[in-house]
CSV table of C-alpha atoms in Angstrom, one decimal:
chain,number,residue,atom,x,y,z
A,8,UNK,CA,-8.7,-22.9,-14.9
A,9,UNK,CA,-12.0,-22.5,-16.4
A,10,UNK,CA,-13.7,-19.9,-14.2
A,11,UNK,CA,-12.2,-16.4,-14.2
A,12,UNK,CA,-13.4,-13.5,-12.2
A,13,UNK,CA,-12.5,-10.0,-13.3
A,14,UNK,CA,-13.0,-7.1,-10.9
A,15,UNK,CA,-13.9,-3.8,-12.6
A,16,UNK,CA,-16.1,-3.3,-15.8
A,17,UNK,CA,-14.0,-0.3,-17.0
A,18,UNK,CA,-11.8,-0.1,-20.1
A,19,UNK,CA,-9.3,-2.8,-18.9
A,20,UNK,CA,-11.8,-5.0,-17.0
A,21,UNK,CA,-14.1,-5.3,-19.9
A,22,UNK,CA,-11.2,-5.9,-22.2
A,23,UNK,CA,-9.9,-8.7,-20.0
A,24,UNK,CA,-13.3,-10.3,-19.7
A,25,UNK,CA,-13.8,-10.2,-23.5
A,26,UNK,CA,-10.4,-11.8,-24.0
A,27,UNK,CA,-11.0,-14.7,-21.6
A,28,UNK,CA,-14.6,-15.3,-22.7
A,29,UNK,CA,-13.6,-15.3,-26.3
A,30,UNK,CA,-10.9,-18.0,-25.5
A,31,UNK,CA,-13.6,-20.3,-24.1
A,32,UNK,CA,-13.5,-19.4,-20.3
A,33,UNK,CA,-16.4,-18.8,-18.2
A,34,UNK,CA,-16.1,-15.2,-16.9
A,35,UNK,CA,-17.7,-13.5,-13.8
A,36,UNK,CA,-17.5,-9.7,-14.4
A,37,UNK,CA,-17.9,-7.8,-11.1
A,38,UNK,CA,-18.5,-4.1,-10.5
A,39,UNK,CA,-20.3,-2.4,-7.7
A,40,UNK,CA,-22.0,-0.3,-10.3
A,41,UNK,CA,-24.8,-1.9,-12.4
A,42,UNK,CA,-24.5,1.1,-14.9
A,43,UNK,CA,-20.8,0.2,-15.3
A,44,UNK,CA,-21.5,-3.4,-15.9
A,45,UNK,CA,-24.1,-2.6,-18.5
A,46,UNK,CA,-21.7,-0.1,-20.2
A,47,UNK,CA,-18.9,-2.7,-20.0
A,48,UNK,CA,-21.0,-5.4,-21.6
A,49,UNK,CA,-22.2,-2.9,-24.4
A,50,UNK,CA,-18.5,-2.2,-25.1
A,51,UNK,CA,-17.7,-5.8,-25.3
A,52,UNK,CA,-20.6,-6.4,-27.7
A,53,UNK,CA,-19.6,-3.3,-29.9
A,54,UNK,CA,-16.0,-4.7,-30.1
A,55,UNK,CA,-17.3,-8.0,-31.1
A,56,UNK,CA,-19.5,-6.6,-33.7
A,57,UNK,CA,-16.3,-4.9,-35.1
A,58,UNK,CA,-14.5,-8.3,-35.4
A,59,UNK,CA,-17.6,-9.8,-37.0
A,60,UNK,CA,-17.5,-7.0,-39.7
A,61,UNK,CA,-13.8,-7.7,-40.3
A,62,UNK,CA,-14.7,-11.3,-40.6
A,63,UNK,CA,-12.3,-12.3,-37.7
A,64,UNK,CA,-15.1,-14.1,-35.9
A,65,UNK,CA,-18.6,-15.3,-36.8
A,66,UNK,CA,-21.9,-14.3,-35.3
A,67,UNK,CA,-22.0,-17.7,-33.4
A,68,UNK,CA,-18.6,-16.7,-32.0
A,69,UNK,CA,-19.9,-13.5,-30.7
A,70,UNK,CA,-23.0,-15.1,-29.2
A,71,UNK,CA,-20.8,-17.7,-27.5
A,72,UNK,CA,-18.4,-15.1,-26.1
A,73,UNK,CA,-21.2,-13.0,-24.6
A,74,UNK,CA,-22.8,-16.2,-23.2
A,75,UNK,CA,-19.6,-17.1,-21.4
A,76,UNK,CA,-19.8,-13.8,-19.4
A,77,UNK,CA,-22.0,-13.3,-16.3
A,78,UNK,CA,-22.2,-10.1,-14.4
A,79,UNK,CA,-22.3,-9.5,-10.6
A,80,UNK,CA,-22.4,-6.4,-8.3
A,81,UNK,CA,-21.2,-8.4,-5.2
A,82,UNK,CA,-17.7,-9.7,-4.9
A,83,UNK,CA,-18.4,-12.5,-2.6
A,84,UNK,CA,-21.1,-14.0,-5.2
A,85,UNK,CA,-18.9,-13.2,-8.1
A,86,UNK,CA,-15.8,-15.1,-7.0
A,87,UNK,CA,-17.4,-18.3,-5.6
A,88,UNK,CA,-16.3,-20.5,-8.5
A,89,UNK,CA,-13.2,-18.7,-9.6
A,90,UNK,CA,-9.9,-20.3,-9.9
A,91,UNK,CA,-8.4,-16.9,-10.8
A,92,UNK,CA,-9.4,-13.5,-10.1
A,93,UNK,CA,-8.1,-10.6,-12.2
A,94,UNK,CA,-8.5,-7.2,-10.5
A,95,UNK,CA,-8.6,-4.3,-12.8
A,96,UNK,CA,-10.0,-1.4,-10.7
A,97,UNK,CA,-8.8,2.1,-10.7
A,98,UNK,CA,-5.2,2.6,-10.3
A,99,UNK,CA,-5.4,3.6,-6.5
A,100,UNK,CA,-3.4,1.9,-3.9
A,101,UNK,CA,-5.9,2.1,-1.0
A,102,UNK,CA,-8.7,0.8,-3.4
A,103,UNK,CA,-6.6,-2.1,-4.5
A,104,UNK,CA,-5.6,-3.1,-0.9
A,105,UNK,CA,-9.2,-3.1,0.2
A,106,UNK,CA,-10.3,-5.3,-2.7
A,107,UNK,CA,-7.4,-7.7,-2.1
A,108,UNK,CA,-8.5,-8.1,1.6
A,109,UNK,CA,-12.0,-8.9,0.5
A,110,UNK,CA,-10.9,-11.4,-2.3
A,111,UNK,CA,-8.6,-13.2,0.4
A,112,UNK,CA,-11.6,-13.6,2.5
A,113,UNK,CA,-14.0,-14.6,-0.1
A,114,UNK,CA,-12.1,-16.8,-2.3
A,115,UNK,CA,-11.2,-20.5,-2.0
A,116,UNK,CA,-7.8,-21.1,-0.5
A,117,UNK,CA,-6.4,-22.3,-3.8
A,118,UNK,CA,-7.7,-19.3,-5.8
A,119,UNK,CA,-4.9,-17.3,-7.6
A,120,UNK,CA,-5.2,-13.5,-7.2
A,121,UNK,CA,-3.9,-11.4,-9.9
A,122,UNK,CA,-3.8,-7.7,-10.4
A,123,UNK,CA,-3.7,-5.5,-13.7
A,124,UNK,CA,-2.1,-2.8,-12.0
A,125,UNK,CA,0.4,-0.9,-14.2
A,126,UNK,CA,2.7,0.3,-11.4
A,127,UNK,CA,1.7,-0.5,-7.8
A,128,UNK,CA,3.9,-3.0,-5.9
A,129,UNK,CA,2.6,-6.6,-6.1
A,130,UNK,CA,4.6,-7.3,-2.9
A,131,UNK,CA,2.5,-4.5,-1.1
A,132,UNK,CA,-0.7,-5.9,-2.4
A,133,UNK,CA,0.1,-9.3,-1.5
A,134,UNK,CA,1.1,-8.4,2.0
A,135,UNK,CA,-2.6,-7.7,2.9
A,136,UNK,CA,-3.6,-11.3,2.1
A,137,UNK,CA,-2.9,-14.6,3.8
A,138,UNK,CA,-1.7,-16.1,0.5
A,139,UNK,CA,1.2,-13.9,-0.9
A,140,UNK,CA,2.6,-16.9,-2.8
A,141,UNK,CA,-0.6,-16.9,-4.8
A,142,UNK,CA,-0.7,-13.1,-5.7
A,143,UNK,CA,0.9,-12.0,-9.0
A,144,UNK,CA,0.7,-9.1,-11.6
A,145,UNK,CA,-1.0,-9.7,-14.9
A,146,UNK,CA,-0.5,-6.2,-16.6
A,147,UNK,CA,-2.5,-6.3,-19.9
A,148,UNK,CA,-2.0,-3.6,-22.5
A,149,UNK,CA,-4.9,-1.4,-23.9
A,150,UNK,CA,-6.8,-2.4,-26.0
A,151,UNK,CA,-6.7,-5.9,-24.4
A,152,UNK,CA,-8.4,-7.9,-27.2
A,153,UNK,CA,-5.8,-6.8,-29.6
A,154,UNK,CA,-2.5,-6.0,-27.8
A,155,UNK,CA,-0.3,-9.2,-27.6
A,156,UNK,CA,1.8,-8.4,-24.5
A,157,UNK,CA,1.1,-9.4,-20.8
A,158,UNK,CA,3.6,-8.3,-18.3
A,159,UNK,CA,3.6,-11.2,-15.6
A,160,UNK,CA,5.0,-9.5,-12.4
A,161,UNK,CA,6.3,-11.6,-9.6
A,162,UNK,CA,6.0,-10.3,-6.2
A,163,UNK,CA,8.6,-11.0,-3.5
A,164,UNK,CA,6.7,-14.2,-2.4
A,165,UNK,CA,5.1,-15.2,-5.7
A,166,UNK,CA,5.7,-19.0,-6.1
A,167,UNK,CA,7.3,-20.6,-9.1
A,168,UNK,CA,4.2,-22.7,-9.7
A,169,UNK,CA,1.8,-19.8,-9.7
A,170,UNK,CA,4.0,-17.8,-12.2
A,171,UNK,CA,4.5,-20.8,-14.5
A,172,UNK,CA,0.7,-21.4,-14.4
A,173,UNK,CA,-0.1,-17.8,-15.3
A,174,UNK,CA,2.5,-17.7,-18.0
A,175,UNK,CA,0.9,-20.7,-19.7
A,176,UNK,CA,-2.6,-19.4,-19.2
A,177,UNK,CA,-1.6,-16.2,-20.9
A,178,UNK,CA,-0.4,-18.3,-23.8
A,179,UNK,CA,-3.8,-19.9,-24.3
A,180,UNK,CA,-5.3,-16.3,-24.6
A,181,UNK,CA,-3.0,-15.8,-27.7
A,182,UNK,CA,-0.9,-13.5,-25.6
A,183,UNK,CA,2.9,-13.1,-25.2
A,184,UNK,CA,3.6,-13.2,-21.5
A,185,UNK,CA,6.9,-11.6,-20.3
A,186,UNK,CA,8.1,-12.2,-16.9
A,187,UNK,CA,9.4,-9.2,-14.8
A,188,UNK,CA,10.4,-8.4,-11.2
A,189,UNK,CA,8.4,-6.1,-8.9
A,190,UNK,CA,9.8,-2.8,-9.1
A,191,UNK,CA,8.0,0.6,-9.4
A,192,UNK,CA,6.6,0.9,-13.0
A,193,UNK,CA,7.8,-2.7,-13.9
A,194,UNK,CA,9.2,-2.5,-17.4
A,195,UNK,CA,6.6,-1.0,-19.7
A,196,UNK,CA,5.8,2.0,-17.6
A,197,UNK,CA,9.4,2.5,-16.2
A,198,UNK,CA,10.4,3.2,-19.8
A,199,UNK,CA,7.1,4.7,-21.3
A,200,UNK,CA,6.1,7.2,-18.6
A,201,UNK,CA,9.4,9.1,-18.5
A,202,UNK,CA,9.3,9.4,-22.3
A,203,UNK,CA,5.6,10.7,-22.0
A,204,UNK,CA,6.7,13.0,-19.2
A,205,UNK,CA,9.7,14.4,-21.2
A,206,UNK,CA,7.4,15.0,-24.1
A,207,UNK,CA,5.1,17.2,-21.9
A,208,UNK,CA,8.2,18.9,-20.5
A,209,UNK,CA,9.3,19.7,-24.1
A,210,UNK,CA,5.8,21.2,-24.6
A,211,UNK,CA,5.9,23.0,-21.2
A,212,UNK,CA,9.4,24.5,-22.1
A,213,UNK,CA,8.2,25.8,-25.5
A,214,UNK,CA,10.5,23.7,-27.6
A,215,UNK,CA,7.7,22.7,-30.0
A,216,UNK,CA,3.9,22.3,-30.2
A,217,UNK,CA,1.7,19.3,-29.6
A,218,UNK,CA,1.5,18.2,-33.2
A,219,UNK,CA,5.2,18.8,-33.9
A,220,UNK,CA,6.3,16.6,-30.9
A,221,UNK,CA,4.0,13.8,-31.9
A,222,UNK,CA,5.0,14.1,-35.5
A,223,UNK,CA,8.8,13.9,-34.7
A,224,UNK,CA,8.1,10.7,-32.7
A,225,UNK,CA,5.8,9.0,-35.2
A,226,UNK,CA,7.9,9.8,-38.3
A,227,UNK,CA,11.4,9.9,-36.8
A,228,UNK,CA,11.1,7.0,-34.4
A,229,UNK,CA,8.5,5.0,-36.0
A,230,UNK,CA,5.9,5.2,-33.1
A,231,UNK,CA,2.4,4.3,-34.2
A,232,UNK,CA,1.1,7.1,-31.9
A,233,UNK,CA,2.8,10.3,-30.7
A,234,UNK,CA,3.5,10.3,-26.9
A,235,UNK,CA,1.1,13.2,-26.2
A,236,UNK,CA,-1.7,11.5,-28.1
A,237,UNK,CA,-0.9,8.3,-26.2
A,238,UNK,CA,-1.0,10.1,-22.9
A,239,UNK,CA,-4.5,11.3,-23.8
A,240,UNK,CA,-5.4,7.7,-24.7
A,241,UNK,CA,-4.1,6.4,-21.5
A,242,UNK,CA,-5.6,9.2,-19.4
A,243,UNK,CA,-3.6,12.1,-17.9
A,244,UNK,CA,-4.7,11.1,-14.5
A,245,UNK,CA,-3.3,7.6,-14.9
A,246,UNK,CA,0.0,9.0,-16.3
A,247,UNK,CA,0.2,11.2,-13.2
A,248,UNK,CA,-0.4,8.4,-10.8
A,249,UNK,CA,2.1,6.0,-12.4
A,250,UNK,CA,4.8,8.7,-12.4
A,251,UNK,CA,4.0,9.6,-8.7
A,252,UNK,CA,4.4,5.9,-7.9
A,253,UNK,CA,7.7,5.6,-9.5
A,254,UNK,CA,8.8,9.0,-7.9
A,255,UNK,CA,7.9,7.8,-4.5
A,256,UNK,CA,9.4,4.4,-5.1
A,257,UNK,CA,12.8,5.6,-6.5
A,258,UNK,CA,13.2,9.1,-5.0
A,259,UNK,CA,14.7,10.0,-8.3
A,260,UNK,CA,13.9,13.4,-9.7
A,261,UNK,CA,13.8,12.0,-13.1
A,262,UNK,CA,10.4,10.6,-12.3
A,263,UNK,CA,9.0,13.8,-11.0
A,264,UNK,CA,5.8,14.6,-13.1
A,265,UNK,CA,5.9,17.8,-15.0
A,266,UNK,CA,4.1,20.8,-13.6
A,267,UNK,CA,1.9,21.1,-16.8
A,268,UNK,CA,0.7,17.5,-16.4
A,269,UNK,CA,-0.2,18.1,-12.7
A,270,UNK,CA,-2.1,21.3,-13.6
A,271,UNK,CA,-4.0,19.6,-16.5
A,272,UNK,CA,-5.2,16.9,-14.2
A,273,UNK,CA,-6.2,19.4,-11.6
A,274,UNK,CA,-8.2,21.1,-14.2
A,275,UNK,CA,-10.0,18.0,-15.3
A,276,UNK,CA,-8.3,17.9,-18.7
A,277,UNK,CA,-7.6,14.2,-18.6
A,278,UNK,CA,-7.5,13.2,-22.2
A,279,UNK,CA,-10.3,11.2,-24.2
A,280,UNK,CA,-12.2,10.3,-21.2
A,281,UNK,CA,-12.9,14.0,-20.4
A,282,UNK,CA,-13.2,15.1,-24.0
A,283,UNK,CA,-10.0,17.2,-24.0
A,284,UNK,CA,-6.2,16.7,-23.1
A,285,UNK,CA,-3.5,17.8,-25.4
A,286,UNK,CA,-6.1,17.2,-28.1
A,287,UNK,CA,-9.8,18.2,-28.3
A,288,UNK,CA,-12.0,15.2,-28.7
A,289,UNK,CA,-15.5,17.0,-28.7
A,290,UNK,CA,-16.0,16.1,-32.3
A,291,UNK,CA,-14.0,13.0,-32.7
A,292,UNK,CA,-12.1,10.4,-30.6
A,293,UNK,CA,-9.3,10.8,-33.1
A,294,UNK,CA,-6.5,13.3,-32.3
A,295,UNK,CA,-7.4,15.7,-35.1
A,296,UNK,CA,-7.5,19.0,-33.3
A,297,UNK,CA,-5.0,20.4,-30.8
A,298,UNK,CA,-6.6,21.6,-27.6
A,299,UNK,CA,-7.2,25.4,-27.9
A,300,UNK,CA,-4.9,26.2,-24.9
A,301,UNK,CA,-1.9,24.9,-27.0
A,302,UNK,CA,-2.8,26.4,-30.3
């Protein structure tokens, strides 16, 4: 596999493109929005500059990485030469199913189709294609160039050959692939999201404030980031979407999203991406000031 197509130039998509390109792969970064592609490439360049400053890579390494990435606004053109496509679009079931229908028609018969979904069923996605044995989950962690883990999720029909191939490919990226089976939330979010949701419930019930909850988890449990700050970082809308997928999948009330989370998403308080969540990011992307509604 030398040609990799990535669908979506947002946070996860440009991070995945960056990682493959820096490892010597030719990457076709695809997004229907030219503005999103420009923003994604600017982010990659900025992140590479940071690595140059820290002397982790050279200027030549940066130039070569950027040279390995081509951008496209048309899926059919972007996936022509791809031996692997990694979809990293918004966490929306209907959108992903539509993309995979297009990919199945546009890609060569032997192309592997992967999704970076953090919770949606791989089996459900694979079912809209004529190649379910070649559909697999590659759940990268954010920020992709730094985080080592990749959850490799086998759908009901994913073949051993495809699974082994993607496991080995992930290792060439300097990642640690971990194979899991296809159940709502997989492993990472099945454990993480209930913790975040319970932290929001703890705030909602008035047990403690935002900073206090995060401080307990950082200093008491050795978490590098408090759960409410992490929720802001992930995006409260994404957290809500994942919890809804797990609640729908398991029909277990322990996965039901906290009413406070639901209301914050309805109000557009999505975390860093909107400038406010549990913390106020109007002056800094660091969680230095608690949002005024929680003061």
